[in-house]
Coordinates of C-alpha atoms in Angstrom, one line a residue:
M1 CA -46.6 -120.1 -143.9
T2 CA -45.1 -119.0 -147.1
D3 CA -42.8 -121.3 -149.0
A4 CA -39.5 -119.5 -149.7
S5 CA -39.1 -121.3 -153.0
Q6 CA -42.4 -119.9 -154.3
P7 CA -42.6 -116.6 -156.1
T8 CA -44.3 -113.7 -154.4
A9 CA -45.8 -110.4 -155.5
Q10 CA -42.7 -108.6 -154.2
D11 CA -40.6 -110.4 -156.8
V12 CA -42.5 -109.1 -159.7
P13 CA -41.1 -105.6 -160.5
D14 CA -37.4 -106.6 -160.5
A15 CA -38.1 -109.8 -162.4
I16 CA -40.0 -108.0 -165.1
A17 CA -37.3 -105.4 -165.5
D18 CA -34.6 -108.1 -165.7
A19 CA -36.5 -110.2 -168.1
A20 CA -37.3 -107.2 -170.4
V21 CA -33.5 -106.4 -170.6
A22 CA -32.7 -110.1 -171.2
Q23 CA -35.2 -110.3 -174.0
E24 CA -34.3 -107.0 -175.6
P25 CA -33.7 -107.9 -179.3
G26 CA -30.1 -107.4 -180.4
G27 CA -29.1 -106.3 -183.9
T28 CA -32.5 -105.4 -185.1
D29 CA -34.3 -102.1 -185.7
G30 CA -37.7 -103.6 -184.9
V31 CA -38.8 -103.8 -188.6
L32 CA -41.0 -106.8 -189.2
R33 CA -41.3 -108.5 -192.6
I34 CA -45.1 -108.9 -193.0
L35 CA -47.2 -110.9 -195.5
V36 CA -50.7 -109.5 -196.1
A37 CA -53.5 -111.8 -197.3
E38 CA -56.9 -110.2 -198.1
D39 CA -59.1 -110.7 -201.2
E40 CA -60.5 -107.2 -201.2
A41 CA -57.8 -105.1 -203.0
I42 CA -58.7 -101.8 -201.3
I43 CA -58.5 -103.2 -197.8
R44 CA -55.3 -105.1 -198.6
L45 CA -53.6 -101.9 -200.0
D46 CA -54.8 -99.8 -197.0
L47 CA -53.4 -102.3 -194.6
A48 CA -50.1 -102.5 -196.5
E49 CA -49.9 -98.7 -196.4
M50 CA -50.6 -98.6 -192.6
L51 CA -47.8 -101.2 -192.0
A52 CA -45.3 -99.3 -194.1
E53 CA -46.1 -96.1 -192.3
A54 CA -45.5 -97.9 -189.0
G55 CA -42.0 -98.8 -190.2
H56 CA -42.6 -102.4 -191.3
E57 CA -41.8 -104.1 -194.6
V58 CA -44.7 -105.7 -196.5
V59 CA -42.9 -108.5 -198.3
G60 CA -45.9 -109.9 -200.1
Q61 CA -49.6 -109.6 -200.8
A62 CA -52.0 -112.5 -201.4
N63 CA -55.6 -112.5 -202.5
N64 CA -56.5 -116.0 -201.4
G65 CA -55.6 -118.4 -198.7
E66 CA -53.8 -120.9 -200.8
K67 CA -51.5 -118.2 -202.2
A68 CA -50.9 -116.9 -198.7
V69 CA -49.6 -120.3 -197.6
E70 CA -47.4 -120.6 -200.7
M71 CA -45.9 -117.1 -200.1
A72 CA -45.4 -117.8 -196.4
L73 CA -43.5 -120.9 -197.2
A74 CA -41.4 -119.1 -199.8
L75 CA -40.8 -115.8 -198.0
R76 CA -40.7 -116.9 -194.3
P77 CA -42.1 -113.6 -193.0
D78 CA -42.1 -112.5 -189.4
L79 CA -45.8 -112.2 -189.4
V80 CA -48.9 -112.9 -191.5
I81 CA -52.1 -110.7 -191.4
M82 CA -54.9 -112.6 -193.1
D83 CA -58.6 -112.2 -193.6
V84 CA -60.9 -115.0 -192.4
K85 CA -63.0 -115.4 -195.5
M86 CA -61.1 -115.7 -198.7
P87 CA -61.5 -117.7 -202.0
V88 CA -59.7 -121.0 -202.9
M89 CA -58.7 -121.6 -199.2
D90 CA -60.2 -119.8 -196.3
G91 CA -58.1 -117.9 -193.8
I92 CA -58.5 -120.3 -190.9
T93 CA -57.3 -123.3 -193.0
A94 CA -54.4 -121.2 -194.3
A95 CA -53.5 -120.1 -190.8
E96 CA -53.5 -123.7 -189.6
A97 CA -51.2 -124.7 -192.5
I98 CA -48.8 -121.8 -191.7
G99 CA -48.9 -122.7 -188.0
K100 CA -48.1 -126.4 -188.6
E101 CA -45.0 -125.3 -190.5
R102 CA -44.0 -123.2 -187.5
I103 CA -43.3 -120.2 -189.8
C104 CA -44.6 -117.2 -187.9
P105 CA -47.6 -115.9 -186.0
V106 CA -50.8 -115.2 -187.8
V107 CA -53.1 -112.2 -187.1
M108 CA -56.7 -112.6 -188.3
L109 CA -58.9 -110.0 -189.8
T110 CA -62.5 -110.5 -188.7
A111 CA -65.9 -108.9 -188.7
F112 CA -68.2 -108.5 -185.7
S113 CA -70.5 -111.1 -187.2
Q114 CA -67.8 -113.8 -187.4
K115 CA -67.7 -114.9 -183.7
E116 CA -68.0 -118.6 -184.6
L117 CA -65.1 -118.2 -187.0
V118 CA -63.0 -116.6 -184.3
E119 CA -63.4 -119.8 -182.2
R120 CA -62.2 -121.9 -185.1
A121 CA -59.3 -119.5 -185.7
R122 CA -58.2 -119.8 -182.1
D123 CA -58.2 -123.6 -182.4
A124 CA -56.1 -123.2 -185.6
G125 CA -53.4 -121.3 -183.7
V126 CA -54.2 -117.7 -184.6
M127 CA -52.4 -115.4 -182.2
A128 CA -54.5 -112.2 -182.4
Y129 CA -57.4 -110.5 -184.1
I130 CA -58.1 -107.2 -185.9
V131 CA -61.8 -106.3 -186.3
K132 CA -63.0 -104.5 -189.4
P133 CA -63.1 -101.6 -189.9
F134 CA -59.7 -101.0 -188.4
T135 CA -57.2 -98.2 -187.9
P136 CA -53.5 -98.1 -187.1
K137 CA -54.4 -98.0 -183.4
D138 CA -56.0 -101.5 -183.9
V139 CA -53.3 -103.0 -186.1
I140 CA -50.1 -102.3 -184.2
P141 CA -51.3 -103.6 -180.7
A142 CA -52.5 -106.8 -182.4
I143 CA -49.1 -107.3 -184.0
D144 CA -47.5 -106.9 -180.6
I145 CA -49.9 -109.3 -179.0
A146 CA -49.3 -111.9 -181.7
R147 CA -45.5 -111.7 -181.5
S148 CA -45.6 -111.9 -177.7
R149 CA -47.9 -115.0 -177.7
W150 CA -45.8 -116.6 -180.4
S151 CA -42.7 -116.2 -178.2
E152 CA -44.6 -117.8 -175.3
I153 CA -45.4 -120.8 -177.4
E154 CA -41.8 -121.1 -178.5
A155 CA -40.6 -120.9 -174.9
L156 CA -43.1 -123.6 -173.8
E157 CA -42.0 -125.8 -176.7
A158 CA -38.4 -125.5 -175.7
E159 CA -39.2 -126.4 -172.1
I160 CA -41.8 -129.2 -172.6
A161 CA -41.6 -131.9 -175.3
D162 CA -44.9 -133.6 -174.7
L163 CA -47.8 -131.9 -176.4
G164 CA -50.3 -132.8 -173.8
D165 CA -48.1 -131.5 -171.0
R166 CA -47.5 -128.4 -173.0
L167 CA -51.2 -127.7 -173.4
E168 CA -51.8 -128.1 -169.7
T169 CA -48.9 -125.9 -168.9
R170 CA -50.2 -123.2 -171.2
K171 CA -53.6 -123.3 -169.5
A172 CA -51.9 -122.8 -166.1
V173 CA -49.6 -120.1 -167.5
D174 CA -52.6 -118.3 -169.1
R175 CA -54.5 -118.4 -165.8
A176 CA -51.4 -117.2 -163.8
K177 CA -50.9 -114.3 -166.3
G178 CA -54.5 -113.2 -165.8
I179 CA -53.9 -113.1 -162.0
L180 CA -50.7 -111.1 -162.4
M181 CA -52.3 -108.7 -164.9
A182 CA -55.3 -108.0 -162.7
R183 CA -53.5 -107.8 -159.4
L184 CA -50.4 -105.9 -160.5
K185 CA -51.8 -103.9 -163.4
I186 CA -49.1 -105.2 -165.8
S187 CA -49.3 -106.2 -169.5
E188 CA -49.8 -109.8 -170.7
A189 CA -46.2 -109.8 -172.1
D190 CA -44.8 -108.5 -168.7
A191 CA -46.7 -111.2 -166.9
F192 CA -45.3 -114.0 -169.0
R193 CA -41.8 -112.5 -168.9
W194 CA -42.0 -112.6 -165.1
I195 CA -43.2 -116.2 -165.1
Q196 CA -40.4 -117.2 -167.5
K197 CA -37.7 -115.3 -165.6
T198 CA -38.8 -116.6 -162.2
A199 CA -38.7 -120.2 -163.5
M200 CA -35.2 -119.7 -164.8
D201 CA -33.9 -118.0 -161.7
R202 CA -35.4 -120.5 -159.3
R203 CA -34.7 -123.6 -161.5
M204 CA -38.4 -124.4 -161.6
G205 CA -40.7 -125.3 -164.5
M206 CA -43.0 -122.6 -165.8
R207 CA -45.9 -124.8 -164.8
E208 CA -44.6 -124.8 -161.2
V209 CA -44.3 -121.0 -161.2
A210 CA -47.8 -120.7 -162.7
D211 CA -49.3 -123.1 -160.1
A212 CA -47.5 -121.1 -157.3
V213 CA -49.1 -117.8 -158.6
I214 CA -52.5 -119.4 -158.8
S215 CA -52.4 -121.0 -155.3
G216 CA -50.7 -118.0 -153.7
M217 CA -51.7 -114.7 -155.3
G218 CA -55.0 -116.0 -156.5
K219 CA -56.3 -116.6 -153.0
D220 CA -56.4 -113.0 -151.7

């Protein structure tokens, strides 16, 4: 027997639409202030050009990790795109420093041979990755993913004070997102918006909604 308080697949389309409207940014033209950190000048300039052509503002360029952290603290950008391997301070250490200050999401530039570094970067709080060589078709989706995941973390932090509970909730939410994405053919951002909106509408915690999705939709 279905618990009327639990979310069902039928709730998804309307909830996603409502959440998308509720989260529509007001008073902004969508331009992001982006800091680029890359020690190879050609790659750094190419990336800055791609971002400018996409309508974003490159507020600073750094050629090492230490300078990237200093510039992030001073400029407070909306996003940092940073290479993994850089002199003075590597990109992962720099990303961790930026994350601890809660400045903005970090997108990491990687190479195919850097899988072990990707694992470290994930632990450091990197939100998304761009694999070299890259094109605008690689860069823009990575930015969107990073911003979306950053918003998720901020939402979880607002709901849950305890770090341990927050980590467990994020695991459950990630699993529930995967189920929603696979079953309903929706994006990761839409899946999270539905979980968040359903939790608000039903006065439930996001962990409760995620568990309901896992136990309900995950069975069939």
